C-alpha positions as MATLAB code, in Angstrom:
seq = 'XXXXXXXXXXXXXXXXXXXXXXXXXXXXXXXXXXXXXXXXXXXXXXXXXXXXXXXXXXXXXXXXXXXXXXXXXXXXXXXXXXXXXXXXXXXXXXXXXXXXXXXXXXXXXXXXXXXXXXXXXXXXXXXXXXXXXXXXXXXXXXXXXXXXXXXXXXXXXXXXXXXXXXXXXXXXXXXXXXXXXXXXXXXXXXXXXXXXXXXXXXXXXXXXXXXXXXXXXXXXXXXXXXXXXXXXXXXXXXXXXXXXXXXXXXXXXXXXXXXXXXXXXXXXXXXXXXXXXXXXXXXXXXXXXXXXXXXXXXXXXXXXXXXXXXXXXXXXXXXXXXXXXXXXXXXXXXXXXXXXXXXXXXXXXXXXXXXXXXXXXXXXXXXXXXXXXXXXXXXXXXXXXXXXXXXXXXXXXXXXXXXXXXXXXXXXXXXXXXXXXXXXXXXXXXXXX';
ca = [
     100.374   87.087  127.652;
      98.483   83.720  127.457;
      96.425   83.057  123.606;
      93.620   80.577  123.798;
      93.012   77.775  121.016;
      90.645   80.538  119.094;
      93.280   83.085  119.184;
      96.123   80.729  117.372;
      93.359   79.099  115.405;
      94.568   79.535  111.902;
      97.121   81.448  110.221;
      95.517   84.809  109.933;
      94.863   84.677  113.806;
      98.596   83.677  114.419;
      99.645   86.668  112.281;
      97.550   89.017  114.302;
      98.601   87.524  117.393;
     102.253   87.798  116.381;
     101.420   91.351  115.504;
     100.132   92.056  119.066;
     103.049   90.716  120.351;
     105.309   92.775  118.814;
     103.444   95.813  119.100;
     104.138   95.214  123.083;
     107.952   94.204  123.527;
     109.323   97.115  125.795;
     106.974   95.204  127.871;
     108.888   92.187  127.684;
     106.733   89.850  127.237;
     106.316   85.885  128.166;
     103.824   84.389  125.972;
     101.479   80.992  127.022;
     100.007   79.492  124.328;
      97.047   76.749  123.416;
      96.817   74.228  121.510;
      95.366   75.406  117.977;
      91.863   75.485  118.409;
      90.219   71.851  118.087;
      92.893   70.650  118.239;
      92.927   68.953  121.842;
      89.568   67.585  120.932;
      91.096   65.860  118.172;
      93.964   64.261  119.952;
      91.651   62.998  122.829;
      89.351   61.758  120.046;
      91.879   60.040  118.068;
      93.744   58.448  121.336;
      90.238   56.584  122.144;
      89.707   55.412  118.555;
      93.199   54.067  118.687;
      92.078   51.847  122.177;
      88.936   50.902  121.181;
      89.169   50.134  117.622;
      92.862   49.378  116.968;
      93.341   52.414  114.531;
      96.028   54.935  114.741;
      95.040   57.816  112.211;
      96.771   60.821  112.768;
      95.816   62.251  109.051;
      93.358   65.121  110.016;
      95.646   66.485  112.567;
      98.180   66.610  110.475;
      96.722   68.124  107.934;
      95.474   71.059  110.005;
      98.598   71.763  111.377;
     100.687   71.625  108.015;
      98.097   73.795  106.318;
      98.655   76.403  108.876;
     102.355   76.313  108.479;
     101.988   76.172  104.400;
      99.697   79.359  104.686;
     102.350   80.809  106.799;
     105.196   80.277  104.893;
     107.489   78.553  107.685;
     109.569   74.861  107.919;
     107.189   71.480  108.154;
     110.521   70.356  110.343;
     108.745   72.156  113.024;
     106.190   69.739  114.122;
     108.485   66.644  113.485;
     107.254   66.245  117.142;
     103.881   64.495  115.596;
     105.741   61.274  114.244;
     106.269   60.585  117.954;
     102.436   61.133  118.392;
     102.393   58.142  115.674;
     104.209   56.374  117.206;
     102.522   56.774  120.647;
      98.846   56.330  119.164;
      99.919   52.757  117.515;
     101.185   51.407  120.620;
      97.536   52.228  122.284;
      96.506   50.442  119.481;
      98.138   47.310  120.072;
      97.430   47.488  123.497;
      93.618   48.878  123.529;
      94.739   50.289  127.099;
      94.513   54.344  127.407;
      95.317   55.193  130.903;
      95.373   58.751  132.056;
      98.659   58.903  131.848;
      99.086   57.965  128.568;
      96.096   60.387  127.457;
      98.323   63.379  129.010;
     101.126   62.505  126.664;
      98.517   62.335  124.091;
      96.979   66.138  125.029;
     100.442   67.551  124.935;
     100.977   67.432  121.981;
      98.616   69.977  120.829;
     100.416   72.880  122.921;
     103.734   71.605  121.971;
     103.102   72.361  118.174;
     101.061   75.512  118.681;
     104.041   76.868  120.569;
     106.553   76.218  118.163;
     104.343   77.316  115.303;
     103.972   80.734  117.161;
     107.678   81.354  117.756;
     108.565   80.509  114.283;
     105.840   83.172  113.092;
     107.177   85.745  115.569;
     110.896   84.749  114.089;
     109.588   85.282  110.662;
     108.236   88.441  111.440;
     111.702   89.605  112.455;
     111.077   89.171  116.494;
     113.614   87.239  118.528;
     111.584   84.259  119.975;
     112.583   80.661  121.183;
     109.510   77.986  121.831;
     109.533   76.190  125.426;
     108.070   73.056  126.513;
     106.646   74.408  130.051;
     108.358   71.009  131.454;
     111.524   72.176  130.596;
     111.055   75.531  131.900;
     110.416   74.802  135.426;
     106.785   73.495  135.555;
     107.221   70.244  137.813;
     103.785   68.950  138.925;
     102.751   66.218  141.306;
     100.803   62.906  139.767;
      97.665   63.602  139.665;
      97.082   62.762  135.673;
      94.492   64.949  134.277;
      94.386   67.587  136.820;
      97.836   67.894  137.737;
      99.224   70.380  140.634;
     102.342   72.286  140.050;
     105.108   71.936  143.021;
     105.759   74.726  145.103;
     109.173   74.730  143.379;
     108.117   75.633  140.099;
     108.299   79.842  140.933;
     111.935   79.952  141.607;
     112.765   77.790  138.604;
     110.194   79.835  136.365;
     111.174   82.868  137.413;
     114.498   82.566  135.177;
     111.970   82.955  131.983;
     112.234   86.647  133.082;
     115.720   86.480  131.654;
     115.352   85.084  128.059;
     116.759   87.565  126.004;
     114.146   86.892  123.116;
     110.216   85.852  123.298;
     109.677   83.112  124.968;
     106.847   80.762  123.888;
     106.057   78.633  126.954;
     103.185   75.656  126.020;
     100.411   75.997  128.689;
      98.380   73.369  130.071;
     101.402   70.691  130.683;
     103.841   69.721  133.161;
     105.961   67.442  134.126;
     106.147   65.074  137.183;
     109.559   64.248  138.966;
     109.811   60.965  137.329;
     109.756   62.807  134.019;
     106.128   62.021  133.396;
     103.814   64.478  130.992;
     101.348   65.937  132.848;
      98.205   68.399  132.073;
      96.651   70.683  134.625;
      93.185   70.443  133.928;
      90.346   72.612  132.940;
      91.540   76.291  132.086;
      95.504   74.698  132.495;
      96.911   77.191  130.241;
      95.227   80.509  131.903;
      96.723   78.437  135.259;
     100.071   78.565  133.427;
     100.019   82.062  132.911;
      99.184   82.587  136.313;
     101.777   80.549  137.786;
     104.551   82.193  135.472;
     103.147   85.746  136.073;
     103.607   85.313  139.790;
     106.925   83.349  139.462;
     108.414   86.346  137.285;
     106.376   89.170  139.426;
     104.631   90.592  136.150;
     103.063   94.170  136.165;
      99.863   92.557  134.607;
      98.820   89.132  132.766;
      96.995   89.138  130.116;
      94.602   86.414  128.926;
      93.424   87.217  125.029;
      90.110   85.279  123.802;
      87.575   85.552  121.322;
      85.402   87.983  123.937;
      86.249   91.731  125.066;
      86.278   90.564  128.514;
      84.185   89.958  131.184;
      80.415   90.550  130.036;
      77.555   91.739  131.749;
      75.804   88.742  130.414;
      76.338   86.513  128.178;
      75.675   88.032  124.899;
      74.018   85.405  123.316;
      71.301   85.498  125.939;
      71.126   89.419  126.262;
      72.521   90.918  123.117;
      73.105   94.477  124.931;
      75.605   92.727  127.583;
      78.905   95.344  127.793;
      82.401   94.903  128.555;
      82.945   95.711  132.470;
      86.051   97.473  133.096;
      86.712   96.254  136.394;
      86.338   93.525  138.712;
      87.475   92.469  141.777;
      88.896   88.415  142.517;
      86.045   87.351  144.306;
      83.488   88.507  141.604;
      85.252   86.841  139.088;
      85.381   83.630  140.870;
      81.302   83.573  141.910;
      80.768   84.595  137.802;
      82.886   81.400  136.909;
      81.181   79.116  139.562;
      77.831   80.034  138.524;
      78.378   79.854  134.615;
      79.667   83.057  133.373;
      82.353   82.350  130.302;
      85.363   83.722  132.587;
      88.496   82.214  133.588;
      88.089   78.851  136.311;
      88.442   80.374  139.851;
      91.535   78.064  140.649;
      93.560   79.201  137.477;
      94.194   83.182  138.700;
      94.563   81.718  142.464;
      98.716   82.394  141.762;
      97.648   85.956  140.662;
      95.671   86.788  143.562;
      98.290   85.560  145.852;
     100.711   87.984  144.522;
      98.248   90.949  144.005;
      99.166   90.982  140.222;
      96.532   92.079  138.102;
      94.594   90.130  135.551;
      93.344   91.842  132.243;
      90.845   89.582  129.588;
      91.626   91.045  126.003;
      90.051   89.769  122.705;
      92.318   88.984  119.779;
      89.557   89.946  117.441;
      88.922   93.847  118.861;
      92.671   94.097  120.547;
      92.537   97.892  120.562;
      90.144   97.736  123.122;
      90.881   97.907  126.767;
      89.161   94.527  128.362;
      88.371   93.701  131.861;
      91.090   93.691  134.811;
      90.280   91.494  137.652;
      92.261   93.024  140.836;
      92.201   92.854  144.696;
      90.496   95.987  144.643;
      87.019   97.323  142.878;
      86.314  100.387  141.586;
      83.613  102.638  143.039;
      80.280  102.505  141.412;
      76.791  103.786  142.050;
      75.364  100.692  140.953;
      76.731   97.627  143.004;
      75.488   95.326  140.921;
      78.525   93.624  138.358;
      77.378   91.017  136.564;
      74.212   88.447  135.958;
      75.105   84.746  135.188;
      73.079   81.846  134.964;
      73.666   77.868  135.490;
      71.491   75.091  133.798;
      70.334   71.791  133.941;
      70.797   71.993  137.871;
      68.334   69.077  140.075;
      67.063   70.946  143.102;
      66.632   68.557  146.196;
      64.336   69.423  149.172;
      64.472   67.250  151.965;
      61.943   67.651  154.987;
      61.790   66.630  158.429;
      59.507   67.760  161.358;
      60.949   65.677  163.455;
      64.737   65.405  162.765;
      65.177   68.663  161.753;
      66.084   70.315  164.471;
      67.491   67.560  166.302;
      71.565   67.655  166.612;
      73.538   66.488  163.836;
      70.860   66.629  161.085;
      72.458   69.177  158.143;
      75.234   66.572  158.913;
      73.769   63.294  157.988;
      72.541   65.173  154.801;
      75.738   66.388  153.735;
      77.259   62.971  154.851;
      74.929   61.555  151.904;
      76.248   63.777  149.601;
      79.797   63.410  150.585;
      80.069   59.377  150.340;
      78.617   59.783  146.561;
      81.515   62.779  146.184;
      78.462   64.633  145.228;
      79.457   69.046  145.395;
      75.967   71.123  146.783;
      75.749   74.481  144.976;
      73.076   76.233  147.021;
      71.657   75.634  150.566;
      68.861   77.146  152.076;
      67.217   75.793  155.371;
      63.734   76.678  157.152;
      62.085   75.356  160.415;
      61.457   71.981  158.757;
      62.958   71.810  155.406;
      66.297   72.119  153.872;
      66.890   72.672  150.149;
      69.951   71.762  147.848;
      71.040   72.070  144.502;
      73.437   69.517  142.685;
      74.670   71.103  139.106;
      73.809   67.685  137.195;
      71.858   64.287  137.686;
      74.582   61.915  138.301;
      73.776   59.769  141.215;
      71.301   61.614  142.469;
      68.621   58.557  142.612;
      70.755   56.975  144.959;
      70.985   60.016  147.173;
      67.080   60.376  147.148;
      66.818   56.844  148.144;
      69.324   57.280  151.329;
      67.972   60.236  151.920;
      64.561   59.077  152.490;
      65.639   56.787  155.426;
      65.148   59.395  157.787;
      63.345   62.251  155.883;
      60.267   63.052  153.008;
      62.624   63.592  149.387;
      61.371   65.873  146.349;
      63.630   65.473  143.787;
      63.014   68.702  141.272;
      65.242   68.357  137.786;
      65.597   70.550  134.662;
      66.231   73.714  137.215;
      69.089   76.826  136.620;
      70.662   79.190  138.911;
      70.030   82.469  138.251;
      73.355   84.852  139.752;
      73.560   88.613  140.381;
      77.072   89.074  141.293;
      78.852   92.260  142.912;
      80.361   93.939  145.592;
      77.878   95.514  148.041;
      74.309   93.571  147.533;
      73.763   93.356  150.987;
      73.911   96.498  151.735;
      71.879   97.886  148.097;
      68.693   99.087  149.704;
      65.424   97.420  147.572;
      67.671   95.597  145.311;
      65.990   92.408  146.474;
      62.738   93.740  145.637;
      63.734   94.995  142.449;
      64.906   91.720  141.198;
      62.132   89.614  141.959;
      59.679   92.224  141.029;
      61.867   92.009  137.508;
      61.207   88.327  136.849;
      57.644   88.575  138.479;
      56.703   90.490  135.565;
      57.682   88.345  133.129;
      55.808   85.580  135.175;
      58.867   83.465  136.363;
      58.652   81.120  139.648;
      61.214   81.489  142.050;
      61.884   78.005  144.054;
      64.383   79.300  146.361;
      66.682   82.224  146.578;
      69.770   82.377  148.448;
      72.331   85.482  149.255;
      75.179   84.202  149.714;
      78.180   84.466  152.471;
      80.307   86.227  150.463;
      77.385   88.913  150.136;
      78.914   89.661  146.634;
      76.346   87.338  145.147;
      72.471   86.929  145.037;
      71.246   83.937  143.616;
      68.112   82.004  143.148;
      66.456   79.278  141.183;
      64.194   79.049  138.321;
      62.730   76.375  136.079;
      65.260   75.706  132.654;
      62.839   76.695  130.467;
      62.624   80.430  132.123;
      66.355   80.730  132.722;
      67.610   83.182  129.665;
      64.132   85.316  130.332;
      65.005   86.078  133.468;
      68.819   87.150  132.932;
      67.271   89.500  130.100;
      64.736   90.258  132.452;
      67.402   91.788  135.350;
      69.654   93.080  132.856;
      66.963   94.915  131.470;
      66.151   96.706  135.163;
      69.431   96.409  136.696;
      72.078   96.839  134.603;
      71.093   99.074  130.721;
];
């Protein structure tokens, strides 16, 4: 059971999360925690204060954390662990250095709290619990600061969490290296946490609880009538979270799908409701279509050749441009003597245009989105195609390209910014209420 930052975000969510907790222990449940939400902004913020302006002011943080505990009746003794943090920030003070290392010790020290915050709750509450750093639970990672990779080891040491006769309260998001190093594993590194522990300890299910019932059909800011879906498979999940859908980072349920262990998406806030499971398999449905996502502020590239472009090795003198400015393409789509890309922001992309235009005509198109239908089957829905585009026809969007992808889970095309959010309601309206 992993809690995000909004779930342990002040004391009456703790209580309710401890009460959900408790409310599942035949289970036997191993709970990942966040960092109280905020809170890892905070620490980042305050490490690069300390660097650039000499200043070590720990005060807010502090006071966030100790008002939770007050409100929650438990020991201040339990986050002794920020006088270290004091310590730590005034030496990047003196220094004015923050290297990634340094800003991983920093991080961890939001999870380390929350966890210990939690377990004390759970103890109050009468439920056997013990806090763990993941470090000293098994979770050895390589070097990689920042985005850190846990070591093949780690499931065999995990695995012995399995045994803990009470709770345990594992910190997500941090590792360790072998030289005893604190690492952090990147975006969504506590959902990867629970992942990795789930499959190390062969759970029936993992749960991640957030502030949403799940995966939506939209999001529900954009189309207000967006519903829970029960069921998806993997894949779908993963081509919802590359194109922009609020759902957990592909790479962080990668240990799940490995192990075929299922993957449910709860909200702390409406708990009594079932969620969405993510799973190997997908349930039947008369409509194939899942899901409709969308990705903004994407530059769309179109780079034309009569000559070249047929010509052997072309595509790979494009992509070579792209690859020497580490520069990730989104969507492709190639005709007799054009071939367009789309980059998801406008980092470098001058200098691309500029190398690009050595051997080809460059249009550079910014301010763009990717518009996403996601689910199994597309291919093969008869007239979907023509319903879609017939969809944002009517509400007098321009289509500059359309792609379906290889997976043939996912149909995507591109719109201008400013028509992005009208054309999810749009297709959500036809395809999906």
């Amino acid at each position: 059971m992993k809690f995000g930052g909004s779930s342990v975000g002040s004391p009456e969510r703790i209580r309710e999360v401890a009460r959900i907790i408790g409310s599942r222990l035949e289970r036997k449940p191993i709970v990942v925690v966040s960092a109280v939400g905020g809170v890892t902004d905070m620490l980042i913020s305050a490490a690069q204060k300390a660097a650039s302006e000499g200043k070590a002011d720990t005060a807010e943080l502090r006071k966030k954390h100790e008002d939770i505990i007050t409100e929650l009746g438990l020991d201040r003794a339990i986050i002794s662990e920020l006088d270290s943090l004091d310590e730590l920030l005034s030496g990047i003070a003196q220094l004015g250095e923050l290297s990634p290392r340094i800003m991983d010790k920093v991080q961890s020290f939001g999870e380390r709290c929350s966890s210990k915050i939690l377990a004390a709750c759970l103890e109050k509450q009468g439920i056997g619990s013990r806090a763990f750093d993941a470090y000293d639970a098994g979770m050895i990672t390589d070097d990689n600061f920042g985005n850190a990779e846990p070591l093949p080891e780690v499931f065999e040491k995990l695995g012995a969490l399995s045994e803990s006769p009470v709770v345990p309260v594992v910190t997500g998001f941090i590792g360790k290296d072998r030289e005893g190093r604190i690492t952090t594993l990147g975006r969504g590194g506590s959902d990867y946490t629970a992942a990795i522990i789930g499959a190390a300890v062969d759970a029936e299910e993992i749960q991640i609880w957030t502030d949403v019932n799940g995966i939506m059909t939209a999001d529900p800011k954009v189309v207000p009538e967006a519903k829970s879906i029960p069921r998806v498979t993997f894949d779908e999940a993963s081509e919802l979270a590359y194109f922009g859908a609020k759902v957990l980072h592909p790479k962080t349920i990668r240990p799940a799908v490995r192990k075929g262990i299922p993957v449910r998406v709860l909200s702390t806030f409406e708990p009594e409701k079932k969620g969405t499971v993510i799973s190997i398999e997908s349930e039947k449905d008369s409509n194939p279509l899942k899901a409709i996502a969308s990705k903004k502020r994407i530059t769309l590239i179109n780079v034309v050749s009569t000559r070249m472009l047929l010509a052997h090795g072309f595509l790979a003198r494009i992509f070579q441009v792209f690859e020497e400015h580490h520069k990730p393409v989104d969507m492709v789509s190639t005709s007799e003597v054009s071939v367009s890309l789309t980059v998801d922001n406008d980092e470098h992309v001058d200098e691309i245009a500029e190398k690009l235009k050595h051997f080809a005509k460059v249009k550079v198109m910014r301010e763009k989105a990717i518009i996403c239908a996601v689910g199994q089957g597309l291919s093969e829905a008869v007239g979907l195609c023509g319903r879609v585009f017939t969809a944002v026809g009517s509400e007098g969007v321009n289509v500059h390209m359309i792609s379906l992808g290889a997976s043939e889970i996912n149909l995507s095309f591109i719109v201008d910014d400013k028509d992005a959010d009208k054309a999810v309601k749009s297709l959500h309206k036809e395809l999906l209420e």
